[in-house]
XYZ file of C-alpha atoms in Angstrom:
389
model
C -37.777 0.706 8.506
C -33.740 0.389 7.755
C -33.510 0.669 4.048
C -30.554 -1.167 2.804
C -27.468 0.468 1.934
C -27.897 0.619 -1.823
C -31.499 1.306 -1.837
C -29.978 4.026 0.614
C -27.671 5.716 -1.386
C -29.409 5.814 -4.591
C -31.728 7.757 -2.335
C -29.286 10.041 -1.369
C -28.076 10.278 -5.375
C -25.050 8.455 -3.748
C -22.968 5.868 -5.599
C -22.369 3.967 -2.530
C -20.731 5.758 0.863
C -18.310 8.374 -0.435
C -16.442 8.033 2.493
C -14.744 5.090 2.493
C -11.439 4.546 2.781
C -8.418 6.042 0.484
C -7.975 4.602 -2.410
C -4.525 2.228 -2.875
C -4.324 2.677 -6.142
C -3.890 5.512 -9.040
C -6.707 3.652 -11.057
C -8.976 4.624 -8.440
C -10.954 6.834 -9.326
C -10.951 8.520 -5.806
C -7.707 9.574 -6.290
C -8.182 11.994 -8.832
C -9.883 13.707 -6.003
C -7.880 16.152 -3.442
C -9.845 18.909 -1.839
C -8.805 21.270 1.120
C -5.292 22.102 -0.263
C -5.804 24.048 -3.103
C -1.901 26.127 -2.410
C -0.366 22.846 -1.841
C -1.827 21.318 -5.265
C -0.872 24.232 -7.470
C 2.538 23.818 -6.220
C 3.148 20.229 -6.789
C 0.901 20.261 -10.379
C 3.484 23.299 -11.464
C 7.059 21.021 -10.476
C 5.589 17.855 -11.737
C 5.087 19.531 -15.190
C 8.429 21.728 -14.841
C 9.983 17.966 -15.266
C 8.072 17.368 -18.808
C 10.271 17.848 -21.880
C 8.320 19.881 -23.407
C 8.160 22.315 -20.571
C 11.371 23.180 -18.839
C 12.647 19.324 -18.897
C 14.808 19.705 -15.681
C 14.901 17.555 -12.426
C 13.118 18.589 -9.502
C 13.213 16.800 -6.143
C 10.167 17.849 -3.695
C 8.880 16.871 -0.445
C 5.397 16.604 1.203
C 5.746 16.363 4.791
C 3.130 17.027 7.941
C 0.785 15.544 10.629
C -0.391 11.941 10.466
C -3.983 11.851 8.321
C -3.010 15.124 6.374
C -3.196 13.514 2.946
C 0.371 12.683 1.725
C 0.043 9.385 0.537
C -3.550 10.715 -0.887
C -1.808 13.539 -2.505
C 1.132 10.845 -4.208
C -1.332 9.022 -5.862
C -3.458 12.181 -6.912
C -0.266 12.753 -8.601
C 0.229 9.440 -10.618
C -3.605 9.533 -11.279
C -3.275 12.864 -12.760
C 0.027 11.600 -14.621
C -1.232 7.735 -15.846
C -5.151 8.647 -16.269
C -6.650 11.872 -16.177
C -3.886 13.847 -18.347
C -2.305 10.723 -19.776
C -1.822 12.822 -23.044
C -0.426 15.931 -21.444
C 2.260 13.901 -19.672
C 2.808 11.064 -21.886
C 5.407 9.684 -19.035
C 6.144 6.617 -16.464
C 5.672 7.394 -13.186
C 6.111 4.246 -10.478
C 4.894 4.566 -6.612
C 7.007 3.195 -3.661
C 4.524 2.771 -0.588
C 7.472 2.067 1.495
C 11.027 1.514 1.800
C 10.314 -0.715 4.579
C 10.693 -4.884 3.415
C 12.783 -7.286 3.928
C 12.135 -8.236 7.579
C 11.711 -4.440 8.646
C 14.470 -3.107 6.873
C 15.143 -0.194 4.367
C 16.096 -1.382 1.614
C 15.481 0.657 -2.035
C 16.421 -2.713 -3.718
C 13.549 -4.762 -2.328
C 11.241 -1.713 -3.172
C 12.612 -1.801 -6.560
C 11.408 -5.234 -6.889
C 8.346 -5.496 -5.156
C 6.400 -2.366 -6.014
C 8.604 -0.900 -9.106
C 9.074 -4.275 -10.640
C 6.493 -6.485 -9.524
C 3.199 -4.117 -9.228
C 3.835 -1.339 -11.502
C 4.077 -1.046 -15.468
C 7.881 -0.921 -15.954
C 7.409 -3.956 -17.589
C 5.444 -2.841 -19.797
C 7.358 -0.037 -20.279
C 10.893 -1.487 -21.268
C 9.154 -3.249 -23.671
C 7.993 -0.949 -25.121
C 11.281 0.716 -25.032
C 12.313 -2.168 -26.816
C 10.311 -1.615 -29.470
C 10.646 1.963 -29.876
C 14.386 1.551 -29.580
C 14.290 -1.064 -32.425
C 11.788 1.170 -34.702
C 14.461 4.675 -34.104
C 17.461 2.038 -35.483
C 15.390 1.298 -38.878
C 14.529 5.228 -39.046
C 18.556 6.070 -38.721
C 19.468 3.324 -41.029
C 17.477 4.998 -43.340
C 18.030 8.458 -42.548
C 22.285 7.868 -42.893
C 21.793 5.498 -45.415
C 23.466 2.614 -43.411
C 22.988 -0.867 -44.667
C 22.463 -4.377 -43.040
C 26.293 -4.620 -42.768
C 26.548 -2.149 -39.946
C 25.570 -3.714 -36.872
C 22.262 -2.734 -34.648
C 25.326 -1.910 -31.909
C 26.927 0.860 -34.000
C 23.636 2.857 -34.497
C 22.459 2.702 -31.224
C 26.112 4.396 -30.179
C 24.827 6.957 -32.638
C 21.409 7.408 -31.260
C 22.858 7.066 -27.786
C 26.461 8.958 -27.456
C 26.974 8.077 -23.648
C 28.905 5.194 -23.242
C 27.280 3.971 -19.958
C 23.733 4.234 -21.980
C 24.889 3.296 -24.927
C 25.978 -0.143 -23.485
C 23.322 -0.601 -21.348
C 20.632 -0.496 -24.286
C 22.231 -2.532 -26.536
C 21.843 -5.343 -23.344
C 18.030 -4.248 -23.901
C 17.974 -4.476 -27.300
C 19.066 -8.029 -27.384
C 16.227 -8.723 -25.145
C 13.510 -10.648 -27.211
C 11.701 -12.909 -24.212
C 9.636 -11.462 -21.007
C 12.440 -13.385 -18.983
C 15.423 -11.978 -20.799
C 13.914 -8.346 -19.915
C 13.448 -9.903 -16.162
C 16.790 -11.245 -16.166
C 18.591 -7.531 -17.188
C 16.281 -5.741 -14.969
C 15.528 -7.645 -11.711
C 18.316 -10.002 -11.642
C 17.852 -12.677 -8.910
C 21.031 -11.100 -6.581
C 20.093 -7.412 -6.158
C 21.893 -4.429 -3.865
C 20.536 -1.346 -3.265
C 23.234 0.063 -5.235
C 22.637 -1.767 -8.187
C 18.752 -1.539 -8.121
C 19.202 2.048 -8.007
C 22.118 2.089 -11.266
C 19.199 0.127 -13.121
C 16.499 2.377 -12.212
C 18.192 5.603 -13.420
C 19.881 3.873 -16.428
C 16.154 3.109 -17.523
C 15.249 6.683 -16.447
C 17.463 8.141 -18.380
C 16.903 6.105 -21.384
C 13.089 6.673 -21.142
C 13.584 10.142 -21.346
C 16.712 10.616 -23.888
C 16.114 12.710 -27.030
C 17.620 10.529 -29.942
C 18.541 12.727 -33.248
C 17.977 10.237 -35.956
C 18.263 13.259 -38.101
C 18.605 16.890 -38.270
C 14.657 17.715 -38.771
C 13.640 14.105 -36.586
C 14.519 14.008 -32.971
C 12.547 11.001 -30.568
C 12.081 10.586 -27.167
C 10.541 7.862 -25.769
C 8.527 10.095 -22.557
C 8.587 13.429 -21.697
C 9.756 12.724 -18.102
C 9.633 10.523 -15.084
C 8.318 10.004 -11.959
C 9.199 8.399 -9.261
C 6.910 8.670 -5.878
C 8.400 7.588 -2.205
C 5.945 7.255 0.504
C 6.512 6.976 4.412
C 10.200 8.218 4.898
C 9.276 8.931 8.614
C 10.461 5.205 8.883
C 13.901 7.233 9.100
C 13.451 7.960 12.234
C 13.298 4.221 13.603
C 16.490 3.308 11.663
C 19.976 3.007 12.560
C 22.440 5.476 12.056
C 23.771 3.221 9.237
C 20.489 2.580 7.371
C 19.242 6.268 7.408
C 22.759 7.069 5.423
C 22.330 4.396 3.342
C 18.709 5.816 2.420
C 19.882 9.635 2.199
C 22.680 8.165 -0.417
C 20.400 5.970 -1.905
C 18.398 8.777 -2.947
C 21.134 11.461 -3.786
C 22.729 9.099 -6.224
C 18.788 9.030 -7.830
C 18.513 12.896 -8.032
C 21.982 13.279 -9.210
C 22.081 9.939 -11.898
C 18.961 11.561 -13.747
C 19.875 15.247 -14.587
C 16.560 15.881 -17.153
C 13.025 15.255 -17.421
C 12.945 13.846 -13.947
C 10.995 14.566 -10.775
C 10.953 12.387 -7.414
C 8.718 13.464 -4.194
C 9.165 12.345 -0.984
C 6.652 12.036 1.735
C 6.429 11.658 5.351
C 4.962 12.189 8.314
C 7.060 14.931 10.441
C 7.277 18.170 11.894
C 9.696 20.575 10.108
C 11.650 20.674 13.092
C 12.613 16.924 12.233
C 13.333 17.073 8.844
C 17.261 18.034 9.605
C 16.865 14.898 12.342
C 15.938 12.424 9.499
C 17.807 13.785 6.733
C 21.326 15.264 5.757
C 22.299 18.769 4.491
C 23.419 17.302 1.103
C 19.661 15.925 0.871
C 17.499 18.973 2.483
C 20.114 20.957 -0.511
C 19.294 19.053 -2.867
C 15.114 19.700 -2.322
C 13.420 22.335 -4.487
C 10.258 22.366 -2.654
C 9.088 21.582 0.696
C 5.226 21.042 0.437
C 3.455 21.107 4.044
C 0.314 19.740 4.310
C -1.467 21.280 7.214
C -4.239 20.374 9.785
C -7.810 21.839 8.273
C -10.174 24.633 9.403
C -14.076 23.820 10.277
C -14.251 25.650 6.779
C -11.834 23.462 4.870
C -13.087 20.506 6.486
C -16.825 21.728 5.410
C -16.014 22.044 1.564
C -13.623 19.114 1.505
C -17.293 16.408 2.768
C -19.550 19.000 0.158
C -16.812 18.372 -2.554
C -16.452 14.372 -1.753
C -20.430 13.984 -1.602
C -20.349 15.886 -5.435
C -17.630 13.479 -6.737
C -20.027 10.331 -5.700
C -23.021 11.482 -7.302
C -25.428 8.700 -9.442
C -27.039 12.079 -11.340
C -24.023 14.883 -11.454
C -27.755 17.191 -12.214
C -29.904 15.921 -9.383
C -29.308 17.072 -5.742
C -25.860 18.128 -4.742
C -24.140 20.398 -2.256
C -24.781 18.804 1.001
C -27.381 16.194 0.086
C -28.411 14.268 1.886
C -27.856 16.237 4.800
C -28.834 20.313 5.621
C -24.850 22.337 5.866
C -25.465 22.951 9.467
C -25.294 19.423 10.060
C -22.140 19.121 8.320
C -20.737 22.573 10.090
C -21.867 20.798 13.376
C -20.253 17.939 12.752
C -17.092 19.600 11.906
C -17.259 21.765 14.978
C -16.343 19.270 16.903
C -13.456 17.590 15.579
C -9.832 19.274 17.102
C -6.863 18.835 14.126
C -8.951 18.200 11.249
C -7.706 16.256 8.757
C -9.108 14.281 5.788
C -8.165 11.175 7.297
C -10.224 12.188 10.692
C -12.783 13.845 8.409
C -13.626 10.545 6.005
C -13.591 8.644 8.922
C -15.738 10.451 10.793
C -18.509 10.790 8.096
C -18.150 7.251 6.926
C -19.840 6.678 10.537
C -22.129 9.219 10.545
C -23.777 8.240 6.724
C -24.055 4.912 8.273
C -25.487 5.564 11.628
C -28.314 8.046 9.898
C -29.272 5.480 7.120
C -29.669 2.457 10.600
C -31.334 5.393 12.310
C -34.198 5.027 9.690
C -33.363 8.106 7.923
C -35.184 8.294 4.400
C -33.856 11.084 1.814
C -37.190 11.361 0.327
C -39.084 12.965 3.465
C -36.566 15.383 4.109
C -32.514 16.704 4.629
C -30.923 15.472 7.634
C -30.842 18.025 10.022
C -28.683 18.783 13.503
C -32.336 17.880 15.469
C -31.966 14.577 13.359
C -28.664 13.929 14.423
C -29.274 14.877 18.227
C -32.516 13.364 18.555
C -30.601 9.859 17.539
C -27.636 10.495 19.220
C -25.170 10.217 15.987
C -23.176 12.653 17.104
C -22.424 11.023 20.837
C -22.338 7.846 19.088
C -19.566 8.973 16.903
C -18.026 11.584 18.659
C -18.044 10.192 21.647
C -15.907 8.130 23.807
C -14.168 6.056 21.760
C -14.876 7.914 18.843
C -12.306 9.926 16.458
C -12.796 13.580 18.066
């Protein structure tokens, strides 16, 4: 008898199946897992926190390119999970995802990114307000700390908290903010070019991360550093001549606009043999690290399934490894896929956990084995034509 698929997987000390699709979100809690590139991860962990303050506080600009299904939109929102959730504390710092440059009736445009993903469905919201506030708490603490009364306006002091002119100026617009659409009005205005999304973006950037001396012994800084995420810049290689420039400047004037406590990372989908086709010298310069993400081995490929299965369990003390199934069934299984990747490896055993629980497969009476999978023809069901080998 077919046992239904929760009855199933609490069988199987299972959550539900493991291997569903990737998660969209840094909330997810499947993004805080990303096995299979252990090289790859230390590198990226050690730049993102090169950018905190408290570290070396510079800007770093890194790439993650390779093969469709290698994990670089997985490994982006690793990244903000690891920065938003899971070491919240450590980073204390914004960091805002752009799936794609690609709106606007198919164009590239950073300005309708801005607005739909940095705007719209992240916290930056959230954030200038609290800017606002913190802004407005730092002005009481330097009236104090100079002794400056009432008389001398909330403009002055912010010129001394804030020395540059161009920041200077653009806080005090934030600090006359008071309603949600006064903040909307400064920082998505309804007429919007690339050019001036990108001025507001930085200009927030760099007052998010500026180290205000209220005094000699207290110094405040709203967040140790920023992050800002770019995902699918293979959509360079369908542009115009035109558009690709406009991208390549659009995203030098970012690097260069926020000199500390910065980091952006680009990703796309690419051979390094294309990366001088899609971008220009005064970009690929610019880079500090380029992060490939390769195709797996049948080893790789057997840890990463082991290491999702572990990250799903009901009872992290009941039966692990490869449970429900024996590790020869998983090394068979991974045998036969050519250019492993996650992408063709969750796929793949999202079928397989399915096909073995409708094949009547109980985990009570035993693991499933390669006999299991042969004798129900999983594997040719899967695998086979039409499958994802």
């Amino acid at each position: 008898m077919v046992m239904q698929p929760g009855v199933y997987y609490e069988k199987a000390n299972l959550k539900d199946n493991p291997f569903r699709s990737n998660p969209n979100f840094a909330a997810d809690p499947r993004a805080g897992i990303w096995v299979g590139y252990e090289k790859q991860k230390k590198q990226l962990d050690k730049y993102l926190r090169r950018s905190l303050a408290d570290q070396v506080g510079n800007a770093n600009f890194l790439m993650l390119y390779g093969n469709y299904g290698t994990g670089k939109s997985h490994a982006l929102l690793w990244a903000q999970n690891r920065i938003l959730h899971e070491e919240k504390a450590v980073f204390d710092s914004v960091c805002y995802f752009i799936p794609t440059l690609r709106k606007d009736k198919g164009k590239l445009t950073f300005a309708g990114a801005f607005l739909d993903d940095i705007v719209a469905k992240s916290d930056l919201m959230a954030n200038v307000q609290a800017y606002h506030n913190f802004l407005t708490e730092c002005i009481s603490f330097c009236r104090s700390a100079h002794g400056l009364g009432h008389d001398v306006p909330a403009e002055k002091v912010i010129e001394i908290l804030i020395p540059p002119v161009e920041l200077n100026n653009f806080a005090k617009e934030l600090y006359h903010c008071q309603k949600e659409e006064d903040f909307l009005r400064l920082i998505a205005p309804k007429t919007l070019t690339d050019y001036q999304a990108m001025m507001i973006f930085t200009r927030l950037v760099n007052l998010f991360v500026h180290e205000m001396e209220i005094s000699s012994t207290n110094k405040r800084r709203f967040k140790k550093a920023a992050y800002l995420f770019i995902d699918e810049l293979d959509d360079l290689e369908r542009a115009s001549v035109k558009e690709a420039r406009e991208v390549n400047d659009i995203l030098r004037h970012i690097y260069d606009n926020c000199p500390n406590c910065f980091c952006m990372v680009i990703a796309l989908s690419a051979e390094i043999s294309q990366l001088a086709v899609l971008f220009f010298d005064y970009i690929l310069g610019r880079i500090h690290r380029q992060i490939e993400l390769v195709v797996l081995d049948k080893d790789d490929a057997v840890a990463f399934v082991r290491e999702i299965l572990n990250s799903n369990r009901v009872d992290p003390d009941g039966e692990r490894e490869f449970f429900p199934f024996e590790e020869t069934a998983i090394e068979t299984i991974a045998s036969q896929l050519t250019e492993i990747t996650p992408r063709k490896i969750v796929t793949t055993m999202q079928q397989v956990i399915e096909e073995v629980r409708l094949a009547g497969h109980d985990p009570a009476d035993g693991l499933v084995s390669v006999d299991f999978l042969d004798e129900n023809e999983i594997l040719e069901e899967v695998l086979g034509e039409g499958g994802v080998a």
